[in-house]
Tab-separated table of C-alpha atoms in Angstrom:
chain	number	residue	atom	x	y	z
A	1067	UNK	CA	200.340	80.095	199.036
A	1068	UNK	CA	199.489	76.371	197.707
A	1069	UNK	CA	201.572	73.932	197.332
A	1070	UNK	CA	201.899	72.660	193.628
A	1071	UNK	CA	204.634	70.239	193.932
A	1072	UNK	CA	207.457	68.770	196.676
A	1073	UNK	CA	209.966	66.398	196.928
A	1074	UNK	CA	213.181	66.299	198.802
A	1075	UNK	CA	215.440	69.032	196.907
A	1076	UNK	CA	212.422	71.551	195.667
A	1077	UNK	CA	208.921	73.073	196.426
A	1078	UNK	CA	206.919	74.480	193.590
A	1079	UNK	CA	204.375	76.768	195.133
A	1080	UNK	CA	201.442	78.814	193.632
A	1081	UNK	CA	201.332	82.406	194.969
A	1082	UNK	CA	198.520	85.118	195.701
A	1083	UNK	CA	199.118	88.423	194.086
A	1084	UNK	CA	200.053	90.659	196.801
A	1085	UNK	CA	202.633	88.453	198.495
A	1086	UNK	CA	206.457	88.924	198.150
A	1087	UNK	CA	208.304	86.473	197.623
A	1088	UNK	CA	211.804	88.173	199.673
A	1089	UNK	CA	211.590	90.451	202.549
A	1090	UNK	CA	211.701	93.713	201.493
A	1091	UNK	CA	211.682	97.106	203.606
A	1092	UNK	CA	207.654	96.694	204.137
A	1093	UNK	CA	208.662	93.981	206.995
A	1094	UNK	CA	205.617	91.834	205.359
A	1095	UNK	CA	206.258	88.230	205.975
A	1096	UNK	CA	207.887	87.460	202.548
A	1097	UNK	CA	206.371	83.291	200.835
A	1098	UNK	CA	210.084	81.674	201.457
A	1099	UNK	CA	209.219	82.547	204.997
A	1100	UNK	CA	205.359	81.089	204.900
A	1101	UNK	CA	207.297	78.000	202.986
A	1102	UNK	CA	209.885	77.486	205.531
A	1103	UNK	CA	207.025	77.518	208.303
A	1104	UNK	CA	204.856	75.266	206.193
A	1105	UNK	CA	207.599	72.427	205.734
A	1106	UNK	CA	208.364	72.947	209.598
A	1107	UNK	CA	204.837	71.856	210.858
A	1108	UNK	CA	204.370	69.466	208.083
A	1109	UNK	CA	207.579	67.145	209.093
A	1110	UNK	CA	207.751	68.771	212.286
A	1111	UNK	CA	211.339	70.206	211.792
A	1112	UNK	CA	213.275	71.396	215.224
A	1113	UNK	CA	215.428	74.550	214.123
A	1114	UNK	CA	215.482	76.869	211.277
A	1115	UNK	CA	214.420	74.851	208.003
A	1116	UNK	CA	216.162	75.902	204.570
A	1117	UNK	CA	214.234	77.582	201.594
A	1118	UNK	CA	216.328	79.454	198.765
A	1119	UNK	CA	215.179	81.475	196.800
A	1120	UNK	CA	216.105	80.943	192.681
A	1121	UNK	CA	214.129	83.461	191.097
A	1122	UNK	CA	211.455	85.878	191.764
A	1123	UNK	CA	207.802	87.307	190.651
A	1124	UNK	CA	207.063	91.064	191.036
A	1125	UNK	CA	204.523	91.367	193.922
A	1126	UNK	CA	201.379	92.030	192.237
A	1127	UNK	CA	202.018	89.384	190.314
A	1128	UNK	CA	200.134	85.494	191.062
A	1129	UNK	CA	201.578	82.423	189.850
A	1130	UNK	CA	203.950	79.552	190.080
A	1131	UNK	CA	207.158	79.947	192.418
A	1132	UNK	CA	210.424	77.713	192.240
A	1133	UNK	CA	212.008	77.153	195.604
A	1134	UNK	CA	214.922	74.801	196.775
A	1135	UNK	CA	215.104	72.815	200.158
A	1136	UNK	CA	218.575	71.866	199.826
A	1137	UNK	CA	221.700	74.272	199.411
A	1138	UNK	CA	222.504	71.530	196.248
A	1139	UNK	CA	219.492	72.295	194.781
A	1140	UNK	CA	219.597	76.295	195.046
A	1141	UNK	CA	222.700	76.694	193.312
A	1142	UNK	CA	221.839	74.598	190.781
A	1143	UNK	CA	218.387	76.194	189.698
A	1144	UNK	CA	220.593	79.187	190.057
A	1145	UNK	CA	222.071	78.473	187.638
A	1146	UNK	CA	219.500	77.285	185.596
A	1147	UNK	CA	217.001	80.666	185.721
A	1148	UNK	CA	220.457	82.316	185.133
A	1149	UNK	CA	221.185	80.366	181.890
A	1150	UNK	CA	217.523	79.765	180.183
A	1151	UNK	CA	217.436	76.646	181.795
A	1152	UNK	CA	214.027	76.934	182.827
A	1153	UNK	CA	210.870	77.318	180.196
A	1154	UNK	CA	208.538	80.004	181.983
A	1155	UNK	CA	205.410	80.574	180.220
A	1156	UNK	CA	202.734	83.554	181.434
A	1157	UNK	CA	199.718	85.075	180.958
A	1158	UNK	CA	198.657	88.489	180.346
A	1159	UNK	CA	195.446	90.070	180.463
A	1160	UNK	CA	195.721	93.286	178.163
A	1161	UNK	CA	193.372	95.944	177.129
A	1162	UNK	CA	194.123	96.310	173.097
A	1163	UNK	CA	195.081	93.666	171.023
A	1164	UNK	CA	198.234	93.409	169.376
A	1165	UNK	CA	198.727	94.471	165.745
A	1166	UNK	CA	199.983	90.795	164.894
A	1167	UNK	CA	198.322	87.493	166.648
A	1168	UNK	CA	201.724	86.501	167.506
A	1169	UNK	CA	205.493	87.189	167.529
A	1170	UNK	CA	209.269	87.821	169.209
A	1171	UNK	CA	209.595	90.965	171.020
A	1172	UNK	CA	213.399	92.361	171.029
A	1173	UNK	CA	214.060	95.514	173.203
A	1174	UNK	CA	216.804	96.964	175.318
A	1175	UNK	CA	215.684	97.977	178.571
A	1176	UNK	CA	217.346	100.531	181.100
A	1177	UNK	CA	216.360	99.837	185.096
A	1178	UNK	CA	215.408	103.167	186.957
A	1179	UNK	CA	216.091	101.901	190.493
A	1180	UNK	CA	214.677	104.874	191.852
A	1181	UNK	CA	211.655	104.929	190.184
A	1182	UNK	CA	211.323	101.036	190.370
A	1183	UNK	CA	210.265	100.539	186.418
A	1184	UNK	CA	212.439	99.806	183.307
A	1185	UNK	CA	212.358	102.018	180.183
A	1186	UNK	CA	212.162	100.171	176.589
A	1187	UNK	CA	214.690	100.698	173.891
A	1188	UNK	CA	214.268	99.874	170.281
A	1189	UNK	CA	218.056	99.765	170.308
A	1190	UNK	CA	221.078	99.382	172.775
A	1191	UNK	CA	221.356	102.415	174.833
A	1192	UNK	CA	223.886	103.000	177.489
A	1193	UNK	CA	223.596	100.619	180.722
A	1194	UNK	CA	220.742	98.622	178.308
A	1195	UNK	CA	220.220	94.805	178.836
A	1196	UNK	CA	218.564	93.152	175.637
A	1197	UNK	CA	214.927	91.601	176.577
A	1198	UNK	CA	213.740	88.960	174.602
A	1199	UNK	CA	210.138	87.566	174.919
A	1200	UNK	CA	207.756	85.731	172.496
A	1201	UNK	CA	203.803	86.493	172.765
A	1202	UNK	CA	200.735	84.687	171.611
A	1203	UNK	CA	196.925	85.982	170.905
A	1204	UNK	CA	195.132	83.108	172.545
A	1205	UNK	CA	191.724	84.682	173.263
A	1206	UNK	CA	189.641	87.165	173.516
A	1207	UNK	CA	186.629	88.734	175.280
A	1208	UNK	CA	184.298	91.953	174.496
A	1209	UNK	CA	186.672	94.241	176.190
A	1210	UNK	CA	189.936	92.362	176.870
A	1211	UNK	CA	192.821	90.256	174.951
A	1212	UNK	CA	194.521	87.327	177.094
A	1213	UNK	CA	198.009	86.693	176.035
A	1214	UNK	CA	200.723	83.393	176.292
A	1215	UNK	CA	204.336	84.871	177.242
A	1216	UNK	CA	207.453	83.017	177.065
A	1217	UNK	CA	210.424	84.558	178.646
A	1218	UNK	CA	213.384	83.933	176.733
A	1219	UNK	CA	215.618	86.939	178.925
A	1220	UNK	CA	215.130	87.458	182.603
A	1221	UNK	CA	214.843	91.362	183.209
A	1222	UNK	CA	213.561	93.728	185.614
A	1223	UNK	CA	209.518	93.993	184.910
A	1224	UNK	CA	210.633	92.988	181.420
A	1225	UNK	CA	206.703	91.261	180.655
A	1226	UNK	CA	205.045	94.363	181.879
A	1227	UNK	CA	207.630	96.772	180.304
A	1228	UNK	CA	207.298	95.304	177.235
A	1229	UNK	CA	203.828	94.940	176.388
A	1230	UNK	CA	203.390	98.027	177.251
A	1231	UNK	CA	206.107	99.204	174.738
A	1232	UNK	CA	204.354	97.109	172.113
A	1233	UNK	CA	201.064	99.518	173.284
A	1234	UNK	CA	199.910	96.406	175.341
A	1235	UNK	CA	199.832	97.377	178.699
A	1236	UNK	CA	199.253	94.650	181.183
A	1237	UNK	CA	195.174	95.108	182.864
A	1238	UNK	CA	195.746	97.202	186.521
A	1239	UNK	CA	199.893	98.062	185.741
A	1240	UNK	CA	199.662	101.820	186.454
A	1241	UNK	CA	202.895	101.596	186.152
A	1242	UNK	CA	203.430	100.977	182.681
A	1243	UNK	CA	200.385	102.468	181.149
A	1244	UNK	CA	196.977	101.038	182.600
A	1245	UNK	CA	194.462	103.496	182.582
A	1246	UNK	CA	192.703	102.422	186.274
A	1247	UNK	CA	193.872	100.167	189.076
A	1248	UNK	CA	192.435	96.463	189.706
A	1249	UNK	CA	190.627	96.081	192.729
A	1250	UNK	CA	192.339	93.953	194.553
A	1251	UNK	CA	196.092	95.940	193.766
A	1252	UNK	CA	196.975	92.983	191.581
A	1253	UNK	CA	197.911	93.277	187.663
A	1254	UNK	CA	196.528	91.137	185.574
A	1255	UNK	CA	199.843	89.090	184.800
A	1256	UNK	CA	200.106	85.221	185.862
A	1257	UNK	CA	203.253	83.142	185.626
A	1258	UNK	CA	201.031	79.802	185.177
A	1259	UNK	CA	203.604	77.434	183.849
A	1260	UNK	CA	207.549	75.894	184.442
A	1261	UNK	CA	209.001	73.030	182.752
A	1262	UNK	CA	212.791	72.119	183.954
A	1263	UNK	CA	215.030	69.474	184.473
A	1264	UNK	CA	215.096	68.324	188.088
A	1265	UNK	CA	219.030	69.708	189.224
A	1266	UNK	CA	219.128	66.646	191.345
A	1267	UNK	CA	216.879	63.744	190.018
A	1268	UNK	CA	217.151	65.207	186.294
A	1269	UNK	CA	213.419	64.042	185.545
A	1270	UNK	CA	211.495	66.140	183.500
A	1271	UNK	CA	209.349	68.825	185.584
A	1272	UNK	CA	206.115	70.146	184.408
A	1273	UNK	CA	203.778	72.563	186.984
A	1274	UNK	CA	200.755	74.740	185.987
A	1275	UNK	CA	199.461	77.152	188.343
A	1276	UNK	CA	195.627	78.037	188.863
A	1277	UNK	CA	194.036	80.736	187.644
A	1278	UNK	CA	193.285	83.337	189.771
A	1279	UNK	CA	189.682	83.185	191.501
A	1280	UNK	CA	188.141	85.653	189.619
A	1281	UNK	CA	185.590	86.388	186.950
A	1282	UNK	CA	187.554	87.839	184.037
A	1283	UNK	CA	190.300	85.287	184.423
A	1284	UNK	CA	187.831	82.618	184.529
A	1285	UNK	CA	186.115	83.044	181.834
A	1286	UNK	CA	189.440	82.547	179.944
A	1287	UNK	CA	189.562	78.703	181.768
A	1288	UNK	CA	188.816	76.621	178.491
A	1289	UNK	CA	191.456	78.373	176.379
A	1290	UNK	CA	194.025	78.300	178.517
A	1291	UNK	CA	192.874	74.541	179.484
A	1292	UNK	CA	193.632	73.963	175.881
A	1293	UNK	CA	197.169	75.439	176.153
């Protein structure tokens, strides 16, 4: 966890691919918690200190986190994730490139609970939720294509569901279509960017998260430098 940016409603965080963000039936110590312990020694806090929790990234996945400090702020980035309010932008490292260099991908997906992964419709199916999400080519490598995603829907693994769909599958995502594992249990998916209106102070907020420390993503740097 790194901070990214703090004042006295919100903490932006950047976060390692592996941690969860919630506490989940593993009993790992979830990022609000590291958070809430962080701001404790920092201002030396008696008591429980407040974190909510607005939104989420799957736990292989790194990048930039949106929390709230105040109980104010929480409901109304709430609201915000809920309602678009927030411009998330990612990156996806894939193995094939995609037919077109850019475009709008429209699908209805179905959650499996069960089998935590969400199936892709070309049309509305029964208990379906439309997923929207616009891609960009913005490099590539010998064996690799590095793609700019902007959510426009907020669904269950919607990025890695539907690239994969589009016969993208997101670098190390056994789980939608990868052929082999990345070493370090990660996929190679990165939410790097959020721009929002401050709920409280209602200045313009603008936070990029670091690439991940290693070799493929690196060697991407001066592209995405350029985004």
């Amino acid at each position: 966890m790194t901070p990214l940016y703090e004042d006295n409603h919100i903490i932006i965080v950047s976060k390692l691919s592996g941690e969860i963000v919630q506490g989940d039936k593993t009993g790992d110590v979830p990022l609000s918690d590291t958070v809430a312990l962080y701001l404790k020694e920092k201002y030396a806090k008696p008591g429980n200190v407040f974190v909510g929790v607005p939104h989420r990234l799957d736990r292989p996945v790194s990048g930039v986190v949106v929390l709230a400090k105040t109980s104010k702020a929480l409901s109304r980035l709430n609201e915000m994730f809920r309602t678009g309010g927030v411009d998330k932008r990612y990156l996806a490292i894939v193995k094939n490139r995609p037919k077109e260099p850019e475009g709008q991908l429209v699908n209805w997906l179905v959650r499996n609970e069960k089998q935590n992964r969400s199936f892709a419709y070309d049309h509305e199916v029964p208990n379906s939720k439309q997923a929207i999400l616009n891609y960009k080519l913005v490099a590539s490598s010998v064996n690799y294509h590095l793609l700019e995603v902007e959510l426009m829907t907020g669904r269950h693994h919607q990025i890695r569901c539907q690239l994969a769909k589009m016969g993208c599958p997101i670098k190390g995502d056994l789980k939608y279509g990868a052929e082999r594992s990345n070493p370090d249990g990660s996929i190679s998916l990165h939410a790097y960017r959020v721009q929002f209106e401050h709920p409280v102070s209602h200045q313009m907020i603008d936070v990029k998260a670091p690439l991940p420390d290693d070799a493929l993503w690196q060697s991407f740097r001066s592209q995405v430098d350029n985004l």
